[in-house]
């Protein structure tokens, strides 16, 4: 499906975003007003936190888990991390003053606007396919299915362990962290084909490994333990 | 081997420790002065940071990784966590004012002084058995071997993945965290038979699972992924 792609104004635009960055994601030739996340409208009333999580995970760098003293800016747009240190200095992110480790961590989150939009769409498709998910409206369903295939409640599995994911686990937070996280088959490649939802436990265990590396690593452990 | 067990004064004793807590760990009927960590003397000159890590991991609660605002006291003695909330209040740890989650986390680290001493001895034995470890002096070697068997350089493996551990990985820190951590076959049981060194990656992946649970969990993932 081709999207409309018309440049739109958004409420949360910062001075770091070029004026023509945000684009309508509705189908080409759509009726009515342009919209950036039309396929998440179904969730505004039923699961606003999941809606916000999808947008945040798809478009933002993560919150700093390192000590705040030398932490970089928290939750900035991933596409901002495609700018040079000089450009970032000009928009108030003093990259060159951050430690090399923090700089690297931030740069690893870089992704283009279009890749972020693809990731958001893919995550939304996965969320609607979870057990106990709120059903998408007809327009949303056909829109997302045109990209990634049929949405069956209960068909979404953890990207890593392939067990079924339950939509209600989005809300069962432990120490403030949801049981479901956004994961990457290959770390640091942020786009629709590489992202998916996963159990927090699985995501933590995968760490910096790619999925094939992670599976091979586990096979090695089991072999050395006589399994 | 029976230890001397004579009560000794230690430099770092706090008001939280009973006066008769610290005991000499040398063999019964030893010559010379009593000592709490005689088997770590070999490392004072060669690997002081590893020596300190063994003592710290064996006897202290972990550093707070949660936000410092509502964090409990950092790195207190594990045996202190055997005291009641009322007793702790009296020695300056206002347990009942901490959040239930933090209280639980602290209580999970509780262990008796003797279990901590056993854990330290076991970790020292494992450290000397690593590839590239500084050799223990003869007295230390025979002392530790009397508890846990022969020390061969290169025989110590990761508690979790069973791959060989390299003593030099103690020093190869990443973001301030060593590549080798103290792990527990069953989380929250802190004693000689349950502790061991492990790769940081393995320890993180094991999380709150026991080792049998962790291996079963990995088998499930591999099966569901067609391995």
XYZ file of C-alpha atoms in Angstrom:
454
model
C 0.000 0.000 0.000
C 1.214 3.496 -0.814
C 0.756 6.082 1.887
C -0.405 9.658 1.405
C 2.931 11.076 2.564
C 1.728 14.676 2.727
C 3.738 16.801 5.159
C 1.744 17.448 8.309
C 2.145 19.620 11.342
C 2.294 17.789 14.649
C 1.795 19.079 18.140
C 5.030 17.692 19.551
C 7.367 18.976 16.857
C 10.635 20.266 18.348
C 13.139 22.649 16.834
C 15.276 19.562 16.172
C 12.839 18.262 13.560
C 12.911 19.696 10.048
C 9.595 21.325 9.190
C 8.830 18.797 6.481
C 9.625 15.712 8.593
C 6.260 14.401 9.716
C 4.132 12.808 7.015
C 0.601 11.486 6.754
C 0.573 7.689 6.997
C -2.958 7.171 5.682
C -3.424 5.430 2.328
C -2.848 7.503 -0.770
C -6.051 9.294 -1.774
C -7.644 8.900 1.645
C -10.728 10.815 2.748
C -10.635 13.300 5.593
C -7.732 14.825 7.471
C -4.166 13.581 7.267
C -2.833 11.661 10.268
C 0.511 10.321 11.429
C -0.711 7.325 13.466
C -4.194 6.627 12.079
C -3.937 2.891 12.879
C -3.529 3.644 16.598
C -6.778 5.600 16.870
C -8.538 2.373 17.891
C -6.419 2.326 21.046
C -6.944 5.899 22.196
C -9.923 4.891 24.271
C -9.099 1.254 25.038
C -5.343 1.160 25.652
C -3.820 4.638 25.627
C -0.663 3.490 27.400
C 0.027 0.819 24.819
C -0.593 3.361 22.068
C 1.913 5.721 23.672
C 4.404 2.896 24.178
C 4.260 1.951 20.500
C 4.897 5.538 19.418
C 7.632 5.992 22.016
C 9.432 2.715 21.301
C 9.200 3.240 17.556
C 10.465 6.821 17.515
C 12.507 7.573 20.631
C 15.839 6.622 22.104
C 15.449 4.774 25.386
C 15.408 6.381 28.780
C 18.803 6.609 30.408
C 19.456 3.715 32.721
C 22.970 4.920 33.425
C 23.718 7.389 36.212
C 22.043 10.643 35.453
C 25.112 12.801 36.012
C 26.817 11.900 32.770
C 23.686 10.718 31.001
C 22.827 12.074 27.626
C 19.491 13.596 26.768
C 16.634 11.270 27.572
C 14.125 9.964 25.040
C 14.949 12.064 22.020
C 13.802 11.192 18.526
C 15.776 8.437 16.854
C 16.172 10.449 13.641
C 17.839 13.216 15.614
C 20.692 10.788 16.197
C 21.380 10.835 12.439
C 22.563 14.458 12.727
C 26.251 15.315 13.085
C 27.712 16.403 16.427
C 27.973 19.938 15.045
C 24.311 20.018 14.012
C 23.302 18.594 17.390
C 25.297 21.251 19.225
C 23.252 23.867 17.390
C 19.928 22.391 18.549
C 20.992 22.068 22.161
C 22.369 18.535 22.402
C 26.051 18.887 23.333
C 27.035 15.471 21.982
C 30.776 16.103 21.914
C 30.686 16.820 25.659
C 29.160 13.420 26.476
C 31.354 10.445 27.240
C 32.233 8.239 24.254
C 30.188 5.396 25.777
C 27.055 7.544 26.041
C 27.603 8.932 22.564
C 27.849 5.412 21.204
C 24.731 4.297 23.051
C 22.763 7.212 21.652
C 24.065 6.754 18.105
C 23.075 3.076 18.216
C 19.440 4.158 18.473
C 19.576 6.193 15.272
C 16.908 5.456 12.666
C 15.298 7.395 9.860
C 11.798 8.818 10.208
C 10.484 6.332 7.628
C 12.037 3.372 9.463
C 10.464 4.609 12.697
C 7.063 4.866 11.005
C 7.490 1.314 9.680
C 8.435 0.067 13.144
C 5.364 1.731 14.684
C 3.083 0.140 12.087
C 4.629 -3.285 12.621
C 4.343 -3.015 16.400
C 0.701 -1.930 16.104
C -0.015 -4.920 13.841
C 1.611 -7.210 16.419
C -0.275 -5.629 19.312
C -3.671 -6.092 17.640
C -2.724 -9.734 16.987
C -2.161 -10.502 20.656
C -4.421 -12.557 22.850
C -6.878 -10.261 24.660
C -6.042 -7.288 22.440
C -8.730 -4.687 21.775
C -10.013 -5.344 18.242
C -8.924 -2.823 15.620
C -11.638 -1.002 13.690
C -12.256 -2.267 10.142
C -10.185 0.449 8.461
C -7.212 -0.120 10.749
C -7.426 -3.882 10.295
C -7.355 -3.752 6.498
C -4.676 -1.045 6.515
C -2.289 -3.030 8.721
C -3.116 -6.357 7.044
C -2.146 -4.856 3.677
C 1.387 -4.502 5.076
C 1.898 -7.589 7.210
C -0.913 -10.093 6.589
C -3.942 -11.280 8.577
C -4.515 -10.194 12.167
C -5.787 -13.092 14.273
C -6.176 -12.510 18.008
C -3.611 -14.801 19.636
C -1.285 -15.112 16.656
C 1.407 -12.710 17.908
C 4.309 -14.476 19.573
C 7.393 -13.195 21.355
C 10.035 -12.248 18.779
C 12.607 -14.194 20.778
C 10.983 -17.222 22.436
C 7.995 -17.586 20.083
C 5.528 -18.147 22.918
C 2.176 -16.390 22.652
C 2.054 -12.827 23.942
C -0.891 -11.579 25.980
C -1.965 -7.971 25.511
C -2.755 -7.691 29.204
C 0.960 -8.197 29.984
C 1.523 -4.674 28.721
C -0.089 -3.496 31.925
C 1.436 -5.948 34.407
C 4.427 -3.833 35.243
C 7.144 -5.006 37.587
C 9.172 -2.312 39.287
C 7.752 0.106 36.773
C 8.770 -1.959 33.751
C 6.185 -3.656 31.551
C 6.488 -7.401 30.975
C 6.423 -6.791 27.218
C 9.181 -4.821 25.527
C 10.124 -3.889 22.007
C 12.946 -6.129 20.819
C 15.182 -6.316 17.766
C 16.182 -9.498 15.934
C 19.470 -7.751 15.199
C 20.244 -5.165 17.851
C 20.546 -1.597 16.649
C 18.705 -2.148 13.359
C 15.484 -0.298 13.896
C 12.986 -0.970 11.134
C 9.749 -2.871 10.513
C 11.355 -6.149 9.495
C 13.659 -6.256 12.506
C 11.436 -5.176 15.418
C 8.866 -7.095 17.374
C 7.402 -7.385 20.830
C 9.085 -9.747 23.257
C 8.959 -10.759 26.893
C 11.125 -8.528 29.028
C 12.943 -11.630 30.331
C 13.729 -12.773 26.791
C 14.830 -9.306 25.715
C 17.184 -8.972 28.663
C 18.663 -12.412 28.046
C 19.239 -11.696 24.341
C 21.252 -8.633 25.319
C 23.528 -7.480 22.515
C 23.326 -10.726 20.556
C 21.472 -11.184 17.278
C 18.760 -13.844 17.463
C 20.898 -16.474 15.642
C 23.776 -15.670 18.006
C 21.449 -15.931 20.988
C 20.100 -19.328 19.940
C 23.635 -20.630 19.277
C 24.769 -19.271 22.650
C 21.937 -21.122 24.409
C 22.689 -24.343 22.511
C 26.273 -24.105 23.726
C 25.203 -23.668 27.328
C 22.804 -26.608 27.155
C 25.408 -28.821 25.495
C 28.063 -28.000 28.080
C 25.505 -28.794 30.769
C 24.773 -32.186 29.272
C 21.319 -31.424 27.885
C 38.986 -28.651 58.278
C 37.972 -26.966 61.513
C 38.657 -23.249 61.727
C 40.033 -21.395 64.725
C 36.834 -19.390 65.190
C 38.274 -17.046 67.779
C 36.470 -13.692 67.906
C 38.566 -10.984 66.286
C 38.388 -7.228 66.014
C 38.194 -5.895 62.489
C 38.873 -2.432 61.196
C 35.587 -2.046 59.362
C 33.263 -3.138 62.156
C 30.136 -0.997 62.290
C 27.744 -0.460 65.163
C 25.407 -2.820 63.322
C 27.696 -5.790 63.937
C 27.616 -7.558 67.292
C 31.017 -7.355 68.964
C 31.557 -11.102 68.758
C 30.598 -11.415 65.089
C 33.896 -11.594 63.225
C 35.849 -14.824 63.665
C 39.279 -16.084 62.702
C 39.064 -18.340 59.641
C 42.527 -19.881 59.981
C 42.804 -23.604 60.786
C 42.286 -24.600 64.393
C 45.584 -24.395 66.314
C 47.234 -22.125 63.728
C 50.450 -20.239 64.387
C 50.593 -16.465 64.460
C 47.827 -13.888 64.494
C 44.188 -14.630 63.800
C 42.799 -13.497 60.439
C 39.402 -13.256 58.785
C 40.452 -13.702 55.155
C 43.850 -15.433 55.381
C 43.373 -17.173 52.040
C 43.104 -13.844 50.220
C 46.467 -12.585 51.420
C 48.041 -13.972 48.239
C 46.006 -11.474 46.234
C 46.792 -8.329 48.212
C 49.755 -7.566 45.993
C 48.700 -9.264 42.769
C 44.974 -8.633 42.423
C 43.674 -6.328 45.145
C 40.481 -5.501 43.235
C 39.558 -9.158 42.885
C 40.273 -9.674 46.579
C 37.970 -6.786 47.430
C 35.314 -8.042 45.043
C 35.308 -11.475 46.695
C 34.875 -9.965 50.148
C 32.247 -7.518 48.921
C 30.219 -10.055 46.929
C 30.378 -12.587 49.758
C 29.359 -10.265 52.554
C 27.469 -7.256 51.197
C 24.107 -6.548 49.637
C 24.429 -5.271 46.088
C 24.660 -1.650 45.118
C 21.335 -0.060 44.365
C 20.541 -0.083 40.672
C 17.156 1.467 41.252
C 16.649 5.235 41.405
C 18.545 6.606 44.334
C 15.643 8.618 45.731
C 13.782 5.675 47.168
C 16.751 3.351 47.290
C 17.608 1.597 50.485
C 21.036 1.706 52.082
C 23.747 0.648 49.689
C 26.117 -2.266 50.237
C 25.371 -3.166 53.809
C 26.368 -6.466 55.362
C 24.164 -9.399 54.399
C 23.842 -10.528 58.031
C 22.407 -7.146 58.928
C 19.410 -8.089 56.801
C 18.636 -10.898 59.287
C 17.692 -8.278 61.906
C 14.083 -7.216 62.460
C 12.779 -3.873 61.190
C 12.724 -2.657 64.791
C 16.368 -3.618 65.388
C 17.346 -2.008 62.083
C 15.594 1.225 63.003
C 17.764 1.379 66.116
C 21.004 1.102 64.122
C 20.011 3.724 61.591
C 18.402 1.716 58.789
C 14.770 2.873 58.575
C 13.519 -0.290 56.881
C 9.853 0.316 57.545
C 10.057 3.621 55.670
C 11.373 1.979 52.494
C 8.991 0.792 49.801
C 7.897 -2.856 50.065
C 9.785 -3.652 46.843
C 13.059 -2.259 48.196
C 12.532 -3.999 51.534
C 12.005 -7.281 49.719
C 15.098 -6.788 47.564
C 17.224 -6.095 50.629
C 15.809 -9.015 52.601
C 16.547 -11.358 49.691
C 20.253 -10.683 50.224
C 20.185 -11.822 53.844
C 22.732 -14.448 54.878
C 24.397 -15.442 58.108
C 27.998 -14.473 58.829
C 29.077 -18.110 58.534
C 27.383 -18.514 55.154
C 29.106 -15.346 53.971
C 32.474 -16.692 55.134
C 31.782 -19.944 53.292
C 30.840 -18.039 50.148
C 34.051 -15.983 50.313
C 36.154 -19.136 50.692
C 34.400 -20.838 47.782
C 34.805 -17.791 45.541
C 38.500 -17.538 46.445
C 38.947 -21.229 45.599
C 37.242 -20.641 42.237
C 39.293 -17.520 41.502
C 42.615 -19.319 42.113
C 41.425 -22.102 39.787
C 40.883 -19.748 36.856
C 43.044 -19.531 33.790
C 45.694 -16.824 34.293
C 45.006 -16.566 38.028
C 47.850 -15.562 40.344
C 49.019 -18.769 42.057
C 48.023 -19.086 45.716
C 50.796 -19.532 48.243
C 51.251 -23.091 49.541
C 49.328 -22.513 52.771
C 46.379 -20.953 50.979
C 46.329 -23.747 48.398
C 46.191 -26.533 50.944
C 43.705 -24.627 53.101
C 41.240 -24.078 50.252
C 41.796 -27.545 48.775
C 40.839 -29.076 52.117
C 37.376 -27.584 51.622
C 36.714 -27.889 47.897
C 39.330 -30.133 46.286
C 42.329 -29.575 43.988
C 43.052 -26.179 42.485
C 44.156 -26.508 38.863
C 44.684 -23.303 36.885
C 42.020 -23.364 34.178
C 39.602 -25.697 35.929
C 37.112 -23.049 37.053
C 34.139 -22.714 34.749
C 31.186 -20.348 34.665
C 28.541 -21.532 37.140
C 25.903 -21.096 34.466
C 27.368 -21.871 31.020
C 30.252 -24.099 32.157
C 32.759 -22.442 29.824
C 36.220 -21.734 31.222
C 36.614 -18.467 33.107
C 39.674 -16.294 32.627
C 40.972 -14.399 35.660
C 41.872 -11.437 33.455
C 38.154 -10.932 32.698
C 37.806 -9.606 36.237
C 39.567 -6.504 35.023
C 37.945 -6.083 31.607
C 35.132 -3.892 32.822
C 32.396 -2.662 30.541
C 30.573 0.483 31.603
C 32.137 0.013 34.994
C 30.897 -3.569 35.379
C 33.298 -6.497 35.380
C 32.734 -9.305 32.889
C 32.744 -11.807 35.756
C 30.071 -11.670 38.445
C 29.105 -13.709 41.468
C 26.114 -15.874 40.595
C 23.778 -18.187 42.499
C 22.522 -21.563 41.278
C 19.345 -20.800 43.208
C 18.821 -17.064 43.493
C 18.727 -15.678 47.012
C 20.432 -18.651 48.651
C 23.790 -17.259 49.616
C 26.174 -19.963 50.781
C 29.248 -21.846 49.622
C 27.408 -24.631 47.837
C 25.180 -22.260 45.894
C 27.548 -19.479 44.763
C 30.043 -19.378 41.952
C 31.548 -17.011 39.448
C 29.789 -16.570 36.138
C 29.932 -14.446 33.023
C 27.983 -11.252 33.429
C 26.010 -12.120 30.266
C 25.047 -15.515 31.714
C 24.148 -14.051 35.083
C 21.906 -11.420 33.520
C 20.194 -14.013 31.326
C 19.556 -16.342 34.290
C 17.770 -13.506 36.063
C 15.503 -14.752 38.825
C 15.435 -18.346 37.600
C 17.159 -21.263 39.287
C 19.692 -23.007 37.053
C 17.345 -25.943 36.282
C 14.589 -23.443 35.469
C 16.974 -21.468 33.272
C 18.059 -24.539 31.312
C 14.439 -25.647 30.857
C 13.492 -22.130 29.754
C 16.238 -22.159 27.115
C 15.222 -25.622 25.904
C 11.688 -24.304 25.418
C 12.915 -21.345 23.391
C 15.098 -23.514 21.176
C 12.306 -26.048 20.633
C 9.809 -23.365 19.673
C 12.385 -21.986 17.262
C 12.836 -25.363 15.598
C 16.274 -26.157 16.983
